[in-house]
JSON list of C-alpha atoms and ligand atoms in Angstrom, two decimals:
[
{"chain": "A", "resi": 26, "resn": "MET", "atom": "CA", "xyz": [76.28, 17.69, 41.13]},
{"chain": "A", "resi": 27, "resn": "LYS", "atom": "CA", "xyz": [72.83, 17.14, 39.62]},
{"chain": "A", "resi": 28, "resn": "SER", "atom": "CA", "xyz": [70.14, 15.45, 41.77]},
{"chain": "A", "resi": 29, "resn": "ALA", "atom": "CA", "xyz": [67.41, 14.50, 39.37]},
{"chain": "A", "resi": 30, "resn": "PHE", "atom": "CA", "xyz": [67.62, 11.89, 36.72]},
{"chain": "A", "resi": 31, "resn": "LEU", "atom": "CA", "xyz": [65.63, 10.58, 33.94]},
{"chain": "A", "resi": 32, "resn": "MET", "atom": "CA", "xyz": [65.48, 7.00, 32.88]},
{"chain": "A", "resi": 33, "resn": "ARG", "atom": "CA", "xyz": [64.58, 6.56, 29.20]},
{"chain": "A", "resi": 34, "resn": "LYS", "atom": "CA", "xyz": [65.29, 3.43, 27.01]},
{"chain": "A", "resi": 35, "resn": "GLY", "atom": "CA", "xyz": [67.66, 1.93, 29.53]},
{"chain": "A", "resi": 36, "resn": "VAL", "atom": "CA", "xyz": [69.67, 5.27, 29.93]},
{"chain": "A", "resi": 37, "resn": "LYS", "atom": "CA", "xyz": [69.71, 7.57, 32.84]},
{"chain": "A", "resi": 38, "resn": "THR", "atom": "CA", "xyz": [70.40, 11.17, 32.08]},
{"chain": "A", "resi": 39, "resn": "SER", "atom": "CA", "xyz": [70.51, 14.02, 34.52]},
{"chain": "A", "resi": 40, "resn": "ILE", "atom": "CA", "xyz": [67.89, 16.62, 34.26]},
{"chain": "A", "resi": 41, "resn": "ASP", "atom": "CA", "xyz": [67.43, 20.01, 35.81]},
{"chain": "A", "resi": 42, "resn": "SER", "atom": "CA", "xyz": [63.98, 19.29, 37.55]},
{"chain": "A", "resi": 43, "resn": "LEU", "atom": "CA", "xyz": [61.33, 16.42, 37.86]},
{"chain": "A", "resi": 44, "resn": "ARG", "atom": "CA", "xyz": [58.86, 18.91, 36.94]},
{"chain": "A", "resi": 45, "resn": "GLU", "atom": "CA", "xyz": [59.32, 18.74, 33.36]},
{"chain": "A", "resi": 46, "resn": "HIS", "atom": "CA", "xyz": [58.96, 14.98, 33.21]},
{"chain": "A", "resi": 47, "resn": "VAL", "atom": "CA", "xyz": [56.62, 13.76, 35.83]},
{"chain": "A", "resi": 48, "resn": "ARG", "atom": "CA", "xyz": [53.72, 13.92, 33.52]},
{"chain": "A", "resi": 49, "resn": "ASP", "atom": "CA", "xyz": [55.55, 12.21, 30.70]},
{"chain": "A", "resi": 50, "resn": "SER", "atom": "CA", "xyz": [53.34, 9.07, 31.39]},
{"chain": "A", "resi": 51, "resn": "LEU", "atom": "CA", "xyz": [50.41, 10.75, 29.57]},
{"chain": "A", "resi": 52, "resn": "LEU", "atom": "CA", "xyz": [52.50, 10.44, 26.34]},
{"chain": "A", "resi": 53, "resn": "ASP", "atom": "CA", "xyz": [52.62, 6.56, 26.60]},
{"chain": "A", "resi": 54, "resn": "GLN", "atom": "CA", "xyz": [49.18, 4.75, 26.36]},
{"chain": "A", "resi": 55, "resn": "GLU", "atom": "CA", "xyz": [50.70, 1.71, 28.08]},
{"chain": "A", "resi": 56, "resn": "SER", "atom": "CA", "xyz": [51.38, 3.47, 31.24]},
{"chain": "A", "resi": 57, "resn": "ARG", "atom": "CA", "xyz": [48.05, 3.82, 33.08]},
{"chain": "A", "resi": 58, "resn": "MET", "atom": "CA", "xyz": [46.33, 2.95, 36.36]},
{"chain": "A", "resi": 59, "resn": "GLU", "atom": "CA", "xyz": [44.30, 0.23, 35.01]},
{"chain": "A", "resi": 60, "resn": "ARG", "atom": "CA", "xyz": [40.74, -0.30, 36.71]},
{"chain": "A", "resi": 61, "resn": "ALA", "atom": "CA", "xyz": [40.69, -3.81, 35.57]},
{"chain": "A", "resi": 62, "resn": "ALA", "atom": "CA", "xyz": [43.94, -4.72, 37.72]},
{"chain": "A", "resi": 63, "resn": "MET", "atom": "CA", "xyz": [42.35, -3.34, 40.96]},
{"chain": "A", "resi": 64, "resn": "ARG", "atom": "CA", "xyz": [39.96, -4.64, 43.55]},
{"chain": "A", "resi": 65, "resn": "PRO", "atom": "CA", "xyz": [36.40, -3.37, 42.52]},
{"chain": "A", "resi": 66, "resn": "ASP", "atom": "CA", "xyz": [35.91, -1.80, 45.89]},
{"chain": "A", "resi": 67, "resn": "GLU", "atom": "CA", "xyz": [39.07, -0.05, 45.82]},
{"chain": "A", "resi": 68, "resn": "ALA", "atom": "CA", "xyz": [38.68, 1.11, 42.25]},
{"chain": "A", "resi": 69, "resn": "ALA", "atom": "CA", "xyz": [35.50, 2.76, 43.13]},
{"chain": "A", "resi": 70, "resn": "SER", "atom": "CA", "xyz": [36.95, 5.03, 45.63]},
{"chain": "A", "resi": 71, "resn": "CYS", "atom": "CA", "xyz": [40.50, 5.36, 44.07]},
{"chain": "A", "resi": 72, "resn": "ARG", "atom": "CA", "xyz": [41.07, 8.88, 42.80]},
{"chain": "A", "resi": 73, "resn": "TRP", "atom": "CA", "xyz": [43.83, 8.04, 40.40]},
{"chain": "A", "resi": 74, "resn": "VAL", "atom": "CA", "xyz": [42.14, 5.27, 38.29]},
{"chain": "A", "resi": 75, "resn": "GLY", "atom": "CA", "xyz": [43.00, 5.92, 34.69]},
{"chain": "A", "resi": 76, "resn": "PHE", "atom": "CA", "xyz": [45.73, 8.28, 35.53]},
{"chain": "A", "resi": 77, "resn": "GLY", "atom": "CA", "xyz": [49.10, 8.08, 33.85]},
{"chain": "A", "resi": 78, "resn": "LEU", "atom": "CA", "xyz": [51.62, 6.21, 35.83]},
{"chain": "A", "resi": 79, "resn": "GLY", "atom": "CA", "xyz": [55.32, 7.06, 36.12]},
{"chain": "A", "resi": 80, "resn": "LYS", "atom": "CA", "xyz": [57.72, 5.73, 38.71]},
{"chain": "A", "resi": 81, "resn": "GLY", "atom": "CA", "xyz": [60.44, 7.11, 40.88]},
{"chain": "A", "resi": 82, "resn": "VAL", "atom": "CA", "xyz": [62.96, 6.40, 43.60]},
{"chain": "A", "resi": 83, "resn": "THR", "atom": "CA", "xyz": [64.24, 8.84, 46.03]},
{"chain": "A", "resi": 84, "resn": "SER", "atom": "CA", "xyz": [67.40, 8.68, 48.44]},
{"chain": "A", "resi": 85, "resn": "VAL", "atom": "CA", "xyz": [67.36, 11.31, 51.02]},
{"chain": "A", "resi": 86, "resn": "ASN", "atom": "CA", "xyz": [70.92, 10.69, 52.06]},
{"chain": "A", "resi": 87, "resn": "ARG", "atom": "CA", "xyz": [72.40, 10.73, 48.42]},
{"chain": "A", "resi": 88, "resn": "ASP", "atom": "CA", "xyz": [70.03, 13.51, 47.63]},
{"chain": "A", "resi": 89, "resn": "ILE", "atom": "CA", "xyz": [68.99, 11.72, 44.43]},
{"chain": "A", "resi": 90, "resn": "SER", "atom": "CA", "xyz": [65.76, 11.09, 42.81]},
{"chain": "A", "resi": 91, "resn": "VAL", "atom": "CA", "xyz": [65.43, 8.94, 39.47]},
{"chain": "A", "resi": 92, "resn": "PHE", "atom": "CA", "xyz": [62.20, 8.99, 37.37]},
{"chain": "A", "resi": 93, "resn": "GLY", "atom": "CA", "xyz": [60.93, 7.07, 34.51]},
{"chain": "A", "resi": 94, "resn": "VAL", "atom": "CA", "xyz": [57.78, 5.97, 32.79]},
{"chain": "A", "resi": 95, "resn": "PRO", "atom": "CA", "xyz": [57.76, 1.99, 32.73]},
{"chain": "A", "resi": 96, "resn": "GLY", "atom": "CA", "xyz": [55.53, 1.44, 29.51]},
{"chain": "A", "resi": 97, "resn": "LYS", "atom": "CA", "xyz": [54.73, -2.15, 29.06]},
{"chain": "A", "resi": 98, "resn": "MET", "atom": "CA", "xyz": [57.06, -3.13, 31.70]},
{"chain": "A", "resi": 99, "resn": "GLY", "atom": "CA", "xyz": [54.92, -2.50, 34.64]},
{"chain": "A", "resi": 100, "resn": "SER", "atom": "CA", "xyz": [56.55, -4.25, 37.52]},
{"chain": "A", "resi": 101, "resn": "GLY", "atom": "CA", "xyz": [60.11, -4.51, 38.21]},
{"chain": "A", "resi": 102, "resn": "TRP", "atom": "CA", "xyz": [60.72, -0.91, 36.90]},
{"chain": "A", "resi": 103, "resn": "HIS", "atom": "CA", "xyz": [61.91, 0.44, 40.25]},
{"chain": "A", "resi": 104, "resn": "ALA", "atom": "CA", "xyz": [64.60, -2.10, 40.24]},
{"chain": "A", "resi": 105, "resn": "GLU", "atom": "CA", "xyz": [65.76, -0.63, 36.87]},
{"chain": "A", "resi": 106, "resn": "LEU", "atom": "CA", "xyz": [65.98, 2.78, 38.34]},
{"chain": "A", "resi": 107, "resn": "VAL", "atom": "CA", "xyz": [68.30, 1.90, 41.19]},
{"chain": "A", "resi": 108, "resn": "LYS", "atom": "CA", "xyz": [70.22, -0.80, 39.48]},
{"chain": "A", "resi": 109, "resn": "ASP", "atom": "CA", "xyz": [73.45, 1.41, 38.65]},
{"chain": "A", "resi": 110, "resn": "PHE", "atom": "CA", "xyz": [73.99, 2.63, 41.97]},
{"chain": "A", "resi": 111, "resn": "PRO", "atom": "CA", "xyz": [76.22, 0.99, 44.58]},
{"chain": "A", "resi": 112, "resn": "GLU", "atom": "CA", "xyz": [74.90, -1.15, 47.53]},
{"chain": "A", "resi": 113, "resn": "VAL", "atom": "CA", "xyz": [71.60, -2.24, 45.96]},
{"chain": "A", "resi": 114, "resn": "ASP", "atom": "CA", "xyz": [70.51, -5.68, 45.06]},
{"chain": "A", "resi": 115, "resn": "PRO", "atom": "CA", "xyz": [69.58, -6.80, 41.44]},
{"chain": "A", "resi": 116, "resn": "SER", "atom": "CA", "xyz": [66.00, -7.74, 40.50]},
{"chain": "A", "resi": 117, "resn": "PRO", "atom": "CA", "xyz": [64.13, -9.85, 41.73]},
{"chain": "A", "resi": 118, "resn": "LEU", "atom": "CA", "xyz": [66.40, -10.02, 44.89]},
{"chain": "A", "resi": 119, "resn": "CYS", "atom": "CA", "xyz": [65.79, -6.31, 45.88]},
{"chain": "A", "resi": 120, "resn": "TYR", "atom": "CA", "xyz": [62.01, -7.14, 46.10]},
{"chain": "A", "resi": 121, "resn": "GLU", "atom": "CA", "xyz": [62.42, -10.11, 48.37]},
{"chain": "A", "resi": 122, "resn": "PRO", "atom": "CA", "xyz": [61.85, -9.90, 52.06]},
{"chain": "A", "resi": 123, "resn": "HIS", "atom": "CA", "xyz": [65.16, -11.80, 52.63]},
{"chain": "A", "resi": 124, "resn": "HIS", "atom": "CA", "xyz": [67.12, -9.23, 50.38]},
{"chain": "A", "resi": 125, "resn": "THR", "atom": "CA", "xyz": [70.59, -8.46, 51.42]},
{"chain": "A", "resi": 126, "resn": "LYS", "atom": "CA", "xyz": [71.07, -4.87, 50.24]},
{"chain": "A", "resi": 127, "resn": "GLY", "atom": "CA", "xyz": [67.56, -4.46, 48.75]},
{"chain": "A", "resi": 128, "resn": "PHE", "atom": "CA", "xyz": [67.00, -0.97, 47.51]},
{"chain": "A", "resi": 129, "resn": "ALA", "atom": "CA", "xyz": [69.51, 0.42, 50.11]},
{"chain": "A", "resi": 130, "resn": "ASP", "atom": "CA", "xyz": [68.22, 3.87, 51.27]},
{"chain": "A", "resi": 131, "resn": "PHE", "atom": "CA", "xyz": [66.06, 4.46, 48.14]},
{"chain": "A", "resi": 132, "resn": "ALA", "atom": "CA", "xyz": [62.34, 4.82, 48.70]},
{"chain": "A", "resi": 133, "resn": "ARG", "atom": "CA", "xyz": [59.89, 3.93, 45.79]},
{"chain": "A", "resi": 134, "resn": "TRP", "atom": "CA", "xyz": [57.18, 6.22, 44.57]},
{"chain": "A", "resi": 135, "resn": "VAL", "atom": "CA", "xyz": [54.65, 6.45, 41.94]},
{"chain": "A", "resi": 136, "resn": "TYR", "atom": "CA", "xyz": [53.56, 9.57, 40.15]},
{"chain": "A", "resi": 137, "resn": "PHE", "atom": "CA", "xyz": [49.92, 9.49, 38.96]},
{"chain": "A", "resi": 138, "resn": "ALA", "atom": "CA", "xyz": [49.21, 12.18, 36.17]},
{"chain": "A", "resi": 139, "resn": "ASN", "atom": "CA", "xyz": [45.83, 13.36, 35.75]},
{"chain": "A", "resi": 140, "resn": "PRO", "atom": "CA", "xyz": [44.82, 13.31, 31.96]},
{"chain": "A", "resi": 141, "resn": "ALA", "atom": "CA", "xyz": [42.43, 16.07, 32.70]},
{"chain": "A", "resi": 142, "resn": "GLY", "atom": "CA", "xyz": [45.16, 18.55, 33.49]},
{"chain": "A", "resi": 143, "resn": "THR", "atom": "CA", "xyz": [45.50, 19.30, 37.21]},
{"chain": "A", "resi": 144, "resn": "GLY", "atom": "CA", "xyz": [45.23, 17.16, 40.27]},
{"chain": "A", "resi": 145, "resn": "ASP", "atom": "CA", "xyz": [48.19, 14.75, 40.24]},
{"chain": "A", "resi": 146, "resn": "PHE", "atom": "CA", "xyz": [49.48, 12.61, 43.02]},
{"chain": "A", "resi": 147, "resn": "ILE", "atom": "CA", "xyz": [52.60, 11.10, 44.20]},
{"chain": "A", "resi": 148, "resn": "GLY", "atom": "CA", "xyz": [52.11, 7.89, 46.10]},
{"chain": "A", "resi": 149, "resn": "VAL", "atom": "CA", "xyz": [55.16, 6.98, 48.32]},
{"chain": "A", "resi": 150, "resn": "ASP", "atom": "CA", "xyz": [55.42, 3.30, 49.17]},
{"chain": "A", "resi": 151, "resn": "PHE", "atom": "CA", "xyz": [54.55, 2.93, 52.87]},
{"chain": "A", "resi": 152, "resn": "GLY", "atom": "CA", "xyz": [54.72, 0.03, 55.33]},
{"chain": "A", "resi": 153, "resn": "LEU", "atom": "CA", "xyz": [55.40, 0.05, 58.93]},
{"chain": "A", "resi": 154, "resn": "LYS", "atom": "CA", "xyz": [56.56, -3.53, 59.07]},
{"chain": "A", "resi": 155, "resn": "GLU", "atom": "CA", "xyz": [58.90, -3.17, 56.15]},
{"chain": "A", "resi": 156, "resn": "ARG", "atom": "CA", "xyz": [62.94, -3.40, 56.63]},
{"chain": "A", "resi": 157, "resn": "PRO", "atom": "CA", "xyz": [64.27, 0.08, 55.97]},
{"chain": "A", "resi": 158, "resn": "THR", "atom": "CA", "xyz": [66.13, -1.26, 52.97]},
{"chain": "A", "resi": 159, "resn": "ALA", "atom": "CA", "xyz": [62.96, -2.67, 51.42]},
{"chain": "A", "resi": 160, "resn": "GLY", "atom": "CA", "xyz": [62.44, 0.40, 49.15]},
{"chain": "A", "resi": 161, "resn": "VAL", "atom": "CA", "xyz": [59.44, 1.44, 51.31]},
{"chain": "A", "resi": 162, "resn": "ALA", "atom": "CA", "xyz": [59.10, 4.29, 53.84]},
{"chain": "A", "resi": 163, "resn": "GLU", "atom": "CA", "xyz": [58.72, 2.53, 56.96]},
{"chain": "A", "resi": 164, "resn": "THR", "atom": "CA", "xyz": [58.00, 5.63, 59.00]},
{"chain": "A", "resi": 165, "resn": "MET", "atom": "CA", "xyz": [55.76, 8.81, 58.38]},
{"chain": "A", "resi": 166, "resn": "TYR", "atom": "CA", "xyz": [59.03, 10.76, 59.11]},
{"chain": "A", "resi": 167, "resn": "ARG", "atom": "CA", "xyz": [60.88, 9.20, 56.09]},
{"chain": "A", "resi": 168, "resn": "VAL", "atom": "CA", "xyz": [57.86, 10.04, 53.94]},
{"chain": "A", "resi": 169, "resn": "ALA", "atom": "CA", "xyz": [58.27, 13.68, 54.94]},
{"chain": "A", "resi": 170, "resn": "GLN", "atom": "CA", "xyz": [62.05, 13.54, 54.06]},
{"chain": "A", "resi": 171, "resn": "VAL", "atom": "CA", "xyz": [61.23, 12.08, 50.89]},
{"chain": "A", "resi": 172, "resn": "ALA", "atom": "CA", "xyz": [58.74, 14.77, 50.13]},
{"chain": "A", "resi": 173, "resn": "LYS", "atom": "CA", "xyz": [61.44, 17.48, 50.88]},
{"chain": "A", "resi": 174, "resn": "ALA", "atom": "CA", "xyz": [63.91, 15.84, 48.85]},
{"chain": "A", "resi": 175, "resn": "CYS", "atom": "CA", "xyz": [61.36, 15.48, 45.96]},
{"chain": "A", "resi": 176, "resn": "LEU", "atom": "CA", "xyz": [60.56, 19.19, 46.34]},
{"chain": "A", "resi": 177, "resn": "ARG", "atom": "CA", "xyz": [64.40, 20.17, 46.03]},
{"chain": "A", "resi": 178, "resn": "HIS", "atom": "CA", "xyz": [64.53, 17.91, 42.91]},
{"chain": "A", "resi": 179, "resn": "GLY", "atom": "CA", "xyz": [61.66, 19.83, 41.31]},
{"chain": "A", "resi": 180, "resn": "LEU", "atom": "CA", "xyz": [58.49, 17.90, 41.94]},
{"chain": "A", "resi": 181, "resn": "PRO", "atom": "CA", "xyz": [55.71, 20.36, 41.92]},
{"chain": "A", "resi": 182, "resn": "GLY", "atom": "CA", "xyz": [54.68, 21.16, 45.58]},
{"chain": "A", "resi": 183, "resn": "GLU", "atom": "CA", "xyz": [50.98, 21.33, 44.87]},
{"chain": "A", "resi": 184, "resn": "THR", "atom": "CA", "xyz": [51.04, 17.62, 44.09]},
{"chain": "A", "resi": 185, "resn": "GLU", "atom": "CA", "xyz": [48.96, 15.68, 46.78]},
{"chain": "A", "resi": 186, "resn": "LEU", "atom": "CA", "xyz": [51.21, 13.19, 48.54]},
{"chain": "A", "resi": 187, "resn": "VAL", "atom": "CA", "xyz": [49.54, 9.91, 49.42]},
{"chain": "A", "resi": 188, "resn": "MET", "atom": "CA", "xyz": [51.01, 6.88, 51.32]},
{"chain": "A", "resi": 189, "resn": "LEU", "atom": "CA", "xyz": [50.83, 3.82, 49.05]},
{"chain": "A", "resi": 190, "resn": "HIS", "atom": "CA", "xyz": [49.82, 0.35, 49.78]},
{"chain": "A", "resi": 191, "resn": "PRO", "atom": "CA", "xyz": [51.27, -2.56, 47.68]},
{"chain": "A", "resi": 192, "resn": "ARG", "atom": "CA", "xyz": [47.93, -2.54, 45.75]},
{"chain": "A", "resi": 193, "resn": "MET", "atom": "CA", "xyz": [48.56, 1.05, 44.70]},
{"chain": "A", "resi": 194, "resn": "VAL", "atom": "CA", "xyz": [45.88, 2.56, 46.75]},
{"chain": "A", "resi": 195, "resn": "GLU", "atom": "CA", "xyz": [45.83, 4.56, 49.92]},
{"chain": "A", "resi": 196, "resn": "LEU", "atom": "CA", "xyz": [44.13, 2.74, 52.87]},
{"chain": "A", "resi": 197, "resn": "PRO", "atom": "CA", "xyz": [41.19, 4.90, 54.18]},
{"chain": "A", "resi": 198, "resn": "GLU", "atom": "CA", "xyz": [42.74, 5.15, 57.67]},
{"chain": "A", "resi": 199, "resn": "LEU", "atom": "CA", "xyz": [45.96, 6.63, 56.39]},
{"chain": "A", "resi": 200, "resn": "THR", "atom": "CA", "xyz": [43.92, 9.17, 54.07]},
{"chain": "A", "resi": 201, "resn": "GLN", "atom": "CA", "xyz": [41.88, 10.10, 57.21]},
{"chain": "A", "resi": 202, "resn": "LEU", "atom": "CA", "xyz": [45.00, 10.62, 59.32]},
{"chain": "A", "resi": 203, "resn": "ARG", "atom": "CA", "xyz": [46.96, 12.58, 56.66]},
{"chain": "A", "resi": 204, "resn": "GLN", "atom": "CA", "xyz": [43.97, 14.84, 56.14]},
{"chain": "A", "resi": 205, "resn": "SER", "atom": "CA", "xyz": [43.36, 15.40, 59.73]},
{"chain": "A", "resi": 206, "resn": "LEU", "atom": "CA", "xyz": [46.85, 16.47, 60.21]},
{"chain": "A", "resi": 207, "resn": "GLY", "atom": "CA", "xyz": [46.82, 18.72, 57.14]},
{"chain": "A", "resi": 208, "resn": "LEU", "atom": "CA", "xyz": [49.23, 16.62, 55.18]},
{"chain": "A", "resi": 209, "resn": "ASN", "atom": "CA", "xyz": [47.80, 16.83, 51.74]},
{"chain": "A", "resi": 210, "resn": "ARG", "atom": "CA", "xyz": [50.27, 18.37, 49.20]},
{"chain": "A", "resi": 211, "resn": "VAL", "atom": "CA", "xyz": [54.07, 17.62, 49.04]},
{"chain": "A", "resi": 212, "resn": "ALA", "atom": "CA", "xyz": [54.49, 21.11, 50.25]},
{"chain": "A", "resi": 213, "resn": "ASP", "atom": "CA", "xyz": [52.40, 20.38, 53.39]},
{"chain": "A", "resi": 214, "resn": "TRP", "atom": "CA", "xyz": [54.64, 17.41, 54.15]},
{"chain": "A", "resi": 215, "resn": "ALA", "atom": "CA", "xyz": [57.83, 19.18, 53.70]},
{"chain": "A", "resi": 216, "resn": "ALA", "atom": "CA", "xyz": [56.74, 22.04, 55.97]},
{"chain": "A", "resi": 217, "resn": "ASN", "atom": "CA", "xyz": [55.11, 20.19, 58.75]},
{"chain": "A", "resi": 218, "resn": "GLY", "atom": "CA", "xyz": [56.79, 16.65, 58.62]},
{"chain": "A", "resi": 219, "resn": "ASP", "atom": "CA", "xyz": [59.69, 17.55, 61.15]},
{"chain": "A", "resi": 220, "resn": "ARG", "atom": "CA", "xyz": [57.36, 19.30, 63.63]},
{"chain": "A", "resi": 221, "resn": "LEU", "atom": "CA", "xyz": [54.84, 16.31, 63.66]},
{"chain": "A", "resi": 222, "resn": "PHE", "atom": "CA", "xyz": [57.27, 13.30, 63.35]},
{"chain": "A", "resi": 223, "resn": "ALA", "atom": "CA", "xyz": [60.88, 14.18, 64.22]},
{"chain": "A", "resi": 224, "resn": "PRO", "atom": "CA", "xyz": [62.37, 11.43, 66.11]},
{"chain": "A", "resi": 225, "resn": "LEU", "atom": "CA", "xyz": [63.54, 13.52, 69.21]},
{"chain": "A", "resi": 226, "resn": "THR", "atom": "CA", "xyz": [61.10, 16.63, 68.88]},
{"chain": "A", "resi": 227, "resn": "GLY", "atom": "CA", "xyz": [58.04, 15.75, 67.12]},
{"chain": "A", "resi": 228, "resn": "THR", "atom": "CA", "xyz": [54.69, 15.61, 68.63]},
{"chain": "A", "resi": 229, "resn": "ARG", "atom": "CA", "xyz": [53.37, 12.28, 67.08]},
{"chain": "A", "resi": 230, "resn": "CYS", "atom": "CA", "xyz": [54.76, 8.83, 66.57]},
{"chain": "A", "resi": 231, "resn": "PRO", "atom": "CA", "xyz": [57.48, 9.15, 64.01]},
{"chain": "A", "resi": 232, "resn": "ALA", "atom": "CA", "xyz": [56.33, 5.81, 62.37]},
{"chain": "A", "resi": 233, "resn": "CYS", "atom": "CA", "xyz": [52.46, 5.50, 62.52]},
{"chain": "A", "resi": 234, "resn": "GLY", "atom": "CA", "xyz": [51.89, 9.18, 63.04]},
{"chain": "A", "resi": 235, "resn": "LEU", "atom": "CA", "xyz": [49.29, 8.73, 65.77]},
{"chain": "A", "resi": 236, "resn": "ASN", "atom": "CA", "xyz": [49.15, 10.65, 69.02]},
{"chain": "A", "resi": 237, "resn": "THR", "atom": "CA", "xyz": [50.90, 8.11, 71.28]},
{"chain": "A", "resi": 238, "resn": "ARG", "atom": "CA", "xyz": [53.83, 10.12, 72.59]},
{"chain": "A", "resi": 239, "resn": "GLY", "atom": "CA", "xyz": [54.23, 11.05, 76.17]},
{"chain": "A", "resi": 240, "resn": "PRO", "atom": "CA", "xyz": [57.04, 11.33, 78.56]},
{"chain": "A", "resi": 241, "resn": "GLU", "atom": "CA", "xyz": [56.06, 8.12, 80.18]},
{"chain": "A", "resi": 242, "resn": "TYR", "atom": "CA", "xyz": [56.26, 5.97, 76.99]},
{"chain": "A", "resi": 243, "resn": "ARG", "atom": "CA", "xyz": [59.26, 4.20, 75.63]},
{"chain": "A", "resi": 244, "resn": "PHE", "atom": "CA", "xyz": [57.32, 2.59, 72.76]},
{"chain": "A", "resi": 245, "resn": "CYS", "atom": "CA", "xyz": [54.31, 3.64, 70.61]},
{"chain": "A", "resi": 246, "resn": "TYR", "atom": "CA", "xyz": [51.47, 1.39, 71.93]},
{"chain": "A", "resi": 247, "resn": "ARG", "atom": "CA", "xyz": [49.76, 1.36, 68.51]},
{"chain": "A", "resi": 248, "resn": "CYS", "atom": "CA", "xyz": [52.83, 0.30, 66.28]},
{"chain": "A", "resi": 249, "resn": "ASP", "atom": "CA", "xyz": [55.84, -0.69, 68.65]},
{"chain": "A", "resi": 250, "resn": "HIS", "atom": "CA", "xyz": [57.93, 2.05, 67.43]},
{"chain": "A", "resi": 251, "resn": "GLU", "atom": "CA", "xyz": [60.73, 2.90, 70.10]},
{"chain": "A", "resi": 252, "resn": "PHE", "atom": "CA", "xyz": [60.79, 6.57, 70.91]},
{"chain": "A", "resi": 253, "resn": "LEU", "atom": "CA", "xyz": [64.14, 8.13, 70.94]},
{"chain": "A", "resi": 254, "resn": "ARG", "atom": "CA", "xyz": [64.94, 10.43, 73.94]},
{"chain": "A", "resi": 255, "resn": "ALA", "atom": "CA", "xyz": [67.22, 13.30, 74.32]},
{"chain": "A", "resi": 256, "resn": "VAL", "atom": "CA", "xyz": [70.08, 12.27, 76.55]},
{"chain": "A", "resi": 257, "resn": "ALA", "atom": "CA", "xyz": [70.10, 14.63, 79.52]},
{"chain": "B", "resi": 306, "resn": "LIG", "atom": "ZN1", "xyz": [53.37, 4.41, 66.21]}
]
């Protein structure tokens, strides 16, 4: 079974690899990260202003990624990507905090394609307080699993992977944490995510990624995440 799909004109087709399509947004003038839609302070430091904007979803358990270029339809596109799969809510319910099934186990992401050529980004929606079915990676461990799945589905490993805030920027503290851990490219996340964040054996908090683990702690004192323990 194929694992990567392209959504175009309302139709999903199976593709060999995400690689051939993640920069399709550059063919569509409507799909850009617009400076005018951003907070001025964030636009000033954001490295993907003006980049082409494509959107994807990945389910680690189903081993599926779906990608497409939203065009004029900016918001709500992620719901289009998942709507034919079982166990998801229709739009707009899937986006609501009180959703029933939400996005199920799909995590949403955005691919920012650099018109200048190289230096693309994938931004995985991230939020520690989100429900697991919100379509948002609620732990850094899940971000790493999404990175691995995207690599399997053909996303270029050299793409920088950032953790995306709903305003489509990465908060500075997350950029710093990521860089301090050497988590720059998709390939870095895939290679090191388990060592750092695995629920039983990782060295960091699986959720917030901080250095809060110790044998004496049951919970992360920064984000309240409950640590799993091996049963003796
Ligand atoms: Zn934590």
